[in-house]
């Protein structure tokens, strides 16, 4: 009983930490999880993993990260390669939306078709903001957004 109450309270505290950017609610984690655990955490907050659908949203997210001292780190998004097996198919999808990428902002050499990197994270190091494909088992911060 005590554990359930604590988990509910933790969820309420996290939900209150959501911020409004451009009319949408986002949650920026302070903890670090694997991609699948981050997805579970977002769903536990009644949110989905971040899906960047436009250049404006991309810019707004990176501007917020920079302005609020959240830079120089990586953040998981809800982006994932559709066929996450030993080979790549090049079809990247916003998992919670079940939509292929429309807008992208990949770093110059990404996504890497020769690496086994199937999940997308945002990189915000030294004023270089872009997307990278990474190992889904890596432990990173993450961003959720309201449905």
Coordinates of N, CA and C in Angstrom, one line a residue:
X1 N 0.8 -1.2 0.0 CA 0.0 0.0 0.0 C 0.9 1.3 0.0
X2 N 1.9 1.3 0.9 CA 2.8 2.5 1.0 C 3.5 2.7 -0.4
X3 N 3.9 1.7 -1.0 CA 4.7 1.8 -2.3 C 3.8 2.4 -3.4
X4 N 2.5 2.0 -3.4 CA 1.6 2.5 -4.4 C 1.4 4.0 -4.2
X5 N 1.2 4.4 -3.0 CA 1.0 5.8 -2.7 C 2.2 6.7 -3.1
X6 N 3.4 6.2 -2.8 CA 4.6 6.9 -3.1 C 4.7 7.0 -4.6
X7 N 4.4 5.9 -5.4 CA 4.5 6.0 -6.8 C 3.5 7.0 -7.4
X8 N 2.3 7.1 -6.8 CA 1.3 8.0 -7.3 C 1.8 9.4 -7.0
X9 N 2.3 9.7 -5.9 CA 2.9 11.0 -5.5 C 4.0 11.4 -6.4
X10 N 4.9 10.5 -6.7 CA 6.0 10.8 -7.6 C 5.5 11.1 -9.0
X11 N 4.5 10.4 -9.5 CA 3.9 10.7 -10.8 C 3.3 12.1 -10.8
X12 N 2.6 12.5 -9.7 CA 2.0 13.8 -9.6 C 3.1 14.9 -9.6
X13 N 4.1 14.7 -8.9 CA 5.2 15.7 -8.8 C 5.8 15.9 -10.2
X14 N 6.1 14.8 -10.9 CA 6.7 14.8 -12.3 C 5.7 15.5 -13.2
X15 N 4.4 15.2 -13.2 CA 3.5 15.8 -14.1 C 3.4 17.4 -13.9
X16 N 3.6 17.8 -12.6 CA 3.6 19.3 -12.4 C 4.8 19.9 -12.9
X17 N 5.9 19.2 -13.2 CA 7.1 19.7 -13.7 C 7.1 20.0 -15.2
X18 N 5.9 19.6 -15.8 CA 5.8 19.8 -17.3 C 5.8 21.3 -17.6
X19 N 6.3 21.7 -18.7 CA 6.4 23.1 -19.1 C 5.7 23.3 -20.5
X20 N 5.2 24.4 -20.7 CA 4.4 24.8 -21.9 C 5.4 25.5 -22.8
X21 N 5.5 24.9 -24.0 CA 6.4 25.5 -25.1 C 5.5 25.5 -26.3
X22 N 5.2 26.7 -26.8 CA 4.5 26.8 -28.1 C 3.1 26.2 -28.0
X23 N 2.5 26.2 -26.8 CA 1.1 25.6 -26.7 C 1.1 24.1 -26.4
X24 N 2.2 23.5 -26.3 CA 2.3 22.1 -26.0 C 3.0 21.8 -24.7
X25 N 2.6 20.8 -23.9 CA 3.2 20.5 -22.6 C 4.3 19.4 -22.8
X26 N 5.4 19.7 -22.2 CA 6.6 18.8 -22.3 C 7.1 18.6 -20.9
X27 N 7.7 17.4 -20.8 CA 8.4 17.1 -19.5 C 9.9 16.7 -19.8
X28 N 10.8 17.4 -19.2 CA 12.2 17.1 -19.4 C 12.7 16.4 -18.2
X29 N 13.2 15.2 -18.4 CA 13.6 14.3 -17.2 C 14.9 14.9 -16.6
X30 N 15.1 14.5 -15.4 CA 16.4 14.8 -14.7 C 17.1 13.4 -14.5
X31 N 16.3 12.3 -14.6 CA 16.9 11.0 -14.5 C 17.3 10.5 -15.9
X32 N 18.1 9.4 -15.9 CA 18.6 8.9 -17.2 C 18.1 7.4 -17.2
X33 N 17.6 7.0 -18.4 CA 17.0 5.7 -18.6 C 17.4 5.2 -20.0
X34 N 17.2 3.9 -20.2 CA 17.3 3.4 -21.6 C 16.1 3.9 -22.3
X35 N 16.1 3.7 -23.7 CA 15.0 4.2 -24.5 C 13.7 3.6 -24.1
X36 N 13.7 2.3 -23.9 CA 12.4 1.6 -23.6 C 11.9 2.0 -22.2
X37 N 12.8 2.1 -21.2 CA 12.4 2.6 -19.9 C 11.9 4.0 -19.9
X38 N 12.5 4.9 -20.7 CA 12.1 6.2 -20.9 C 10.7 6.3 -21.5
X39 N 10.4 5.4 -22.4 CA 9.1 5.3 -23.0 C 8.1 4.9 -22.0
X40 N 8.4 3.9 -21.1 CA 7.5 3.5 -20.0 C 7.3 4.7 -19.1
X41 N 8.4 5.4 -18.8 CA 8.2 6.6 -17.8 C 7.3 7.6 -18.4
X42 N 7.4 7.9 -19.7 CA 6.5 8.9 -20.3 C 5.1 8.4 -20.3
X43 N 4.8 7.2 -20.6 CA 3.5 6.6 -20.6 C 2.9 6.6 -19.1
X44 N 3.8 6.4 -18.1 CA 3.4 6.4 -16.7 C 3.0 7.8 -16.3
X45 N 3.4 8.9 -17.0 CA 3.0 10.2 -16.8 C 1.8 10.6 -17.6
X46 N 1.2 9.7 -18.3 CA 0.1 9.9 -19.3 C 0.6 10.8 -20.4
X47 N 1.8 10.6 -20.8 CA 2.4 11.4 -21.9 C 3.0 10.4 -22.9
X48 N 3.5 10.9 -24.0 CA 4.2 10.1 -25.0 C 5.6 10.7 -25.1
X49 N 6.5 9.9 -25.7 CA 7.8 10.4 -26.0 C 7.8 11.5 -27.0
X50 N 8.7 12.4 -26.9 CA 8.8 13.5 -27.8 C 8.8 13.1 -29.3
X51 N 7.9 13.7 -30.1 CA 7.9 13.5 -31.5 C 8.0 14.9 -32.2
X52 N 9.1 15.2 -32.8 CA 9.3 16.6 -33.4 C 8.7 16.6 -34.8
X53 N 7.7 17.4 -35.0 CA 7.0 17.3 -36.3 C 7.2 18.5 -37.2
X54 N 8.0 19.5 -36.7 CA 8.3 20.6 -37.6 C 9.6 21.3 -37.2
X55 N 10.1 22.1 -38.1 CA 11.3 22.9 -37.8 C 11.0 23.9 -36.6
X56 N 9.9 24.4 -36.5 CA 9.5 25.3 -35.4 C 9.5 24.6 -34.1
X57 N 9.0 23.4 -34.0 CA 9.0 22.7 -32.8 C 10.4 22.3 -32.4
X58 N 11.2 21.9 -33.4 CA 12.6 21.5 -33.2 C 13.4 22.7 -32.6
X59 N 13.2 23.9 -33.2 CA 13.9 25.1 -32.7 C 13.4 25.4 -31.3
X60 N 12.1 25.4 -31.0 CA 11.6 25.7 -29.7 C 12.1 24.8 -28.6
X61 N 12.2 23.5 -28.9 CA 12.8 22.5 -27.9 C 14.2 22.8 -27.6
X62 N 15.0 23.0 -28.7 CA 16.5 23.3 -28.5 C 16.6 24.7 -27.8
X63 N 15.8 25.6 -28.1 CA 15.9 27.0 -27.4 C 15.6 26.8 -25.9
X64 N 14.6 26.0 -25.6 CA 14.3 25.8 -24.2 C 15.4 25.1 -23.5
X65 N 15.9 24.1 -24.1 CA 17.1 23.3 -23.5 C 18.2 24.3 -23.2
X66 N 18.5 25.1 -24.2 CA 19.7 26.0 -24.0 C 19.4 27.1 -22.9
X67 N 18.2 27.7 -23.0 CA 17.8 28.8 -22.1 C 17.7 28.3 -20.6
X68 N 17.4 27.0 -20.4 CA 17.1 26.6 -19.1 C 18.2 25.7 -18.5
X69 N 19.4 25.8 -19.0 CA 20.6 25.0 -18.5 C 20.5 23.5 -18.6
X70 N 19.7 23.1 -19.6 CA 19.6 21.6 -19.9 C 20.5 21.2 -21.0
X71 N 21.4 22.0 -21.5 CA 22.2 21.7 -22.6 C 23.4 20.8 -22.2
X72 N 24.3 20.6 -23.1 CA 25.5 19.7 -22.9 C 25.1 18.3 -22.4
X73 N 24.0 17.8 -23.0 CA 23.6 16.5 -22.7 C 22.8 15.9 -23.9
X74 N 22.3 14.7 -23.7 CA 21.5 14.0 -24.7 C 20.1 13.8 -24.1
X75 N 19.1 13.8 -25.0 CA 17.7 13.5 -24.6 C 17.1 12.5 -25.6
X76 N 16.6 11.4 -25.1 CA 15.8 10.5 -25.9 C 14.6 11.2 -26.4
X77 N 14.2 10.8 -27.7 CA 12.9 11.2 -28.3 C 12.2 9.9 -28.5
X78 N 11.0 10.0 -29.1 CA 10.2 8.9 -29.5 C 10.5 8.3 -30.8
X79 N 11.6 8.8 -31.4 CA 12.0 8.3 -32.7 C 12.8 7.0 -32.7
X80 N 12.4 6.1 -33.6 CA 13.0 4.8 -33.7 C 13.0 4.3 -35.1
X81 N 14.0 3.5 -35.5 CA 14.0 2.9 -36.8 C 12.9 1.8 -36.8
X82 N 12.1 1.7 -37.8 CA 11.0 0.8 -37.8 C 11.4 -0.6 -37.7
X83 N 12.5 -1.0 -38.4 CA 12.9 -2.4 -38.3 C 14.2 -2.5 -37.5
X84 N 14.1 -2.6 -36.2 CA 15.3 -2.5 -35.4 C 15.9 -3.9 -35.2
X85 N 16.5 -4.4 -36.3 CA 17.1 -5.7 -36.2 C 18.6 -5.4 -36.6
X86 N 19.3 -6.5 -36.9 CA 20.7 -6.4 -37.2 C 21.0 -5.5 -38.4
X87 N 20.0 -5.4 -39.3 CA 20.2 -4.6 -40.5 C 19.2 -3.4 -40.4
X88 N 19.5 -2.4 -41.1 CA 18.7 -1.2 -41.1 C 17.9 -1.1 -42.3
X89 N 16.7 -0.5 -42.2 CA 15.8 -0.3 -43.4 C 15.7 1.2 -43.7
X90 N 16.2 2.1 -42.8 CA 16.1 3.5 -43.1 C 14.8 4.1 -42.9
X91 N 13.8 3.4 -42.4 CA 12.5 4.0 -42.2 C 12.4 4.4 -40.7
X92 N 12.4 5.7 -40.4 CA 12.4 6.2 -39.0 C 11.0 6.6 -38.7
X93 N 10.5 6.3 -37.5 CA 9.1 6.5 -37.1 C 9.1 7.1 -35.7
X94 N 8.1 8.0 -35.6 CA 7.7 8.4 -34.2 C 6.8 7.4 -33.7
X95 N 7.3 6.6 -32.8 CA 6.7 5.3 -32.3 C 5.3 5.6 -31.8
X96 N 5.1 6.5 -30.8 CA 3.8 6.7 -30.2 C 2.8 7.2 -31.2
X97 N 3.2 7.9 -32.2 CA 2.3 8.4 -33.2 C 2.1 7.5 -34.4
X98 N 3.0 6.5 -34.5 CA 3.0 5.5 -35.6 C 3.0 6.3 -37.0
X99 N 3.9 7.3 -37.0 CA 4.1 8.1 -38.2 C 5.5 8.1 -38.6
X100 N 5.8 8.0 -39.9 CA 7.2 8.2 -40.3 C 7.6 9.7 -40.2
X101 N 8.9 9.9 -40.0 CA 9.4 11.3 -39.9 C 9.0 12.1 -41.1
X102 N 8.6 13.3 -40.9 CA 8.3 14.3 -41.9 C 9.5 15.2 -41.9
X103 N 9.7 15.9 -40.9 CA 10.8 16.8 -40.7 C 11.9 16.0 -40.0
X104 N 13.2 16.3 -40.4 CA 14.4 15.8 -39.7 C 15.4 16.8 -39.5
X105 N 16.3 16.6 -38.6 CA 17.4 17.5 -38.3 C 18.6 16.7 -37.9
X106 N 19.0 15.7 -38.7 CA 20.1 14.8 -38.4 C 21.4 15.5 -38.4
X107 N 22.4 15.1 -37.6 CA 23.7 15.5 -37.7 C 24.3 15.1 -39.1
X108 N 25.3 15.7 -39.6 CA 25.8 15.5 -41.0 C 26.0 14.0 -41.4
X109 N 26.5 13.2 -40.5 CA 26.8 11.8 -40.9 C 25.7 10.8 -40.4
X110 N 24.6 11.3 -40.0 CA 23.6 10.5 -39.4 C 22.3 10.5 -40.2
X111 N 21.5 9.4 -40.1 CA 21.7 8.2 -39.3 C 22.8 7.4 -40.0
X112 N 23.5 6.6 -39.2 CA 24.6 5.8 -39.6 C 24.0 4.5 -40.0
X113 N 24.0 4.1 -41.3 CA 23.4 2.9 -41.8 C 24.3 1.7 -41.4
X114 N 25.5 1.8 -40.9 CA 26.3 0.7 -40.6 C 26.4 0.4 -39.1
X115 N 25.8 1.2 -38.3 CA 25.8 1.0 -36.9 C 24.5 0.3 -36.5
X116 N 24.5 -0.3 -35.4 CA 23.2 -0.9 -34.8 C 22.6 0.1 -33.9
X117 N 22.3 1.3 -34.4 CA 21.7 2.4 -33.6 C 20.3 2.6 -34.1
X118 N 19.3 2.3 -33.3 CA 17.9 2.3 -33.8 C 17.0 3.3 -33.1
X119 N 17.6 4.1 -32.1 CA 16.8 5.1 -31.4 C 17.4 6.5 -31.6
X120 N 16.5 7.5 -31.5 CA 16.9 8.9 -31.8 C 17.0 9.7 -30.5
X121 N 18.1 10.4 -30.3 CA 18.2 11.3 -29.2 C 18.7 12.7 -29.8
X122 N 18.4 13.7 -29.0 CA 18.8 15.0 -29.3 C 20.1 15.3 -28.7
X123 N 21.0 16.0 -29.4 CA 22.3 16.3 -28.9 C 22.4 17.9 -28.8
X124 N 22.7 18.3 -27.6 CA 22.8 19.8 -27.4 C 24.1 20.2 -26.8
X125 N 25.2 20.0 -27.5 CA 26.5 20.2 -27.0 C 27.1 21.4 -27.6
X126 N 27.6 22.4 -26.9 CA 28.4 23.5 -27.4 C 27.7 24.2 -28.6
X127 N 26.4 24.5 -28.4 CA 25.6 25.2 -29.4 C 25.5 24.4 -30.7
X128 N 25.8 23.1 -30.7 CA 25.5 22.3 -31.9 C 24.3 21.4 -31.6
X129 N 23.2 21.8 -32.1 CA 21.9 21.1 -31.8 C 21.5 20.3 -33.0
X130 N 21.4 19.0 -32.8 CA 21.0 18.1 -33.9 C 20.6 16.8 -33.4
X131 N 20.1 15.9 -34.3 CA 19.6 14.6 -33.9 C 20.7 13.5 -34.2
X132 N 20.8 12.5 -33.3 CA 21.7 11.4 -33.5 C 20.9 10.1 -33.4
X133 N 21.4 9.1 -34.1 CA 20.9 7.8 -33.9 C 21.8 7.1 -32.8
X134 N 21.2 6.4 -31.9 CA 22.0 5.8 -30.8 C 21.5 4.4 -30.4
X135 N 22.3 3.8 -29.6 CA 22.0 2.5 -29.1 C 20.9 2.6 -28.1
X136 N 19.8 1.9 -28.3 CA 18.6 2.0 -27.5 C 18.9 1.6 -26.0
X137 N 19.9 0.9 -25.8 CA 20.2 0.5 -24.4 C 21.1 1.5 -23.7
X138 N 21.5 2.6 -24.3 CA 22.3 3.6 -23.6 C 21.4 4.3 -22.6
X139 N 22.0 4.9 -21.6 CA 21.2 5.5 -20.6 C 21.3 7.0 -20.8
X140 N 20.2 7.7 -21.1 CA 20.2 9.1 -21.3 C 19.0 9.8 -20.7
X141 N 18.9 11.1 -20.6 CA 17.7 11.8 -20.2 C 16.7 11.6 -21.3
X142 N 15.5 12.1 -21.1 CA 14.5 11.9 -22.1 C 13.5 13.1 -22.0
X143 N 12.7 13.2 -23.1 CA 11.7 14.3 -23.2 C 10.3 13.6 -23.5
X144 N 9.3 14.0 -22.7 CA 8.0 13.5 -23.0 C 7.1 14.7 -23.4
X145 N 6.0 14.4 -24.1 CA 5.1 15.5 -24.4 C 3.6 15.0 -24.2
X146 N 2.7 15.9 -24.0 CA 1.3 15.6 -23.8 C 0.7 15.1 -25.1
X147 N -0.2 14.2 -25.0 CA -0.9 13.7 -26.2 C -1.7 14.7 -26.8

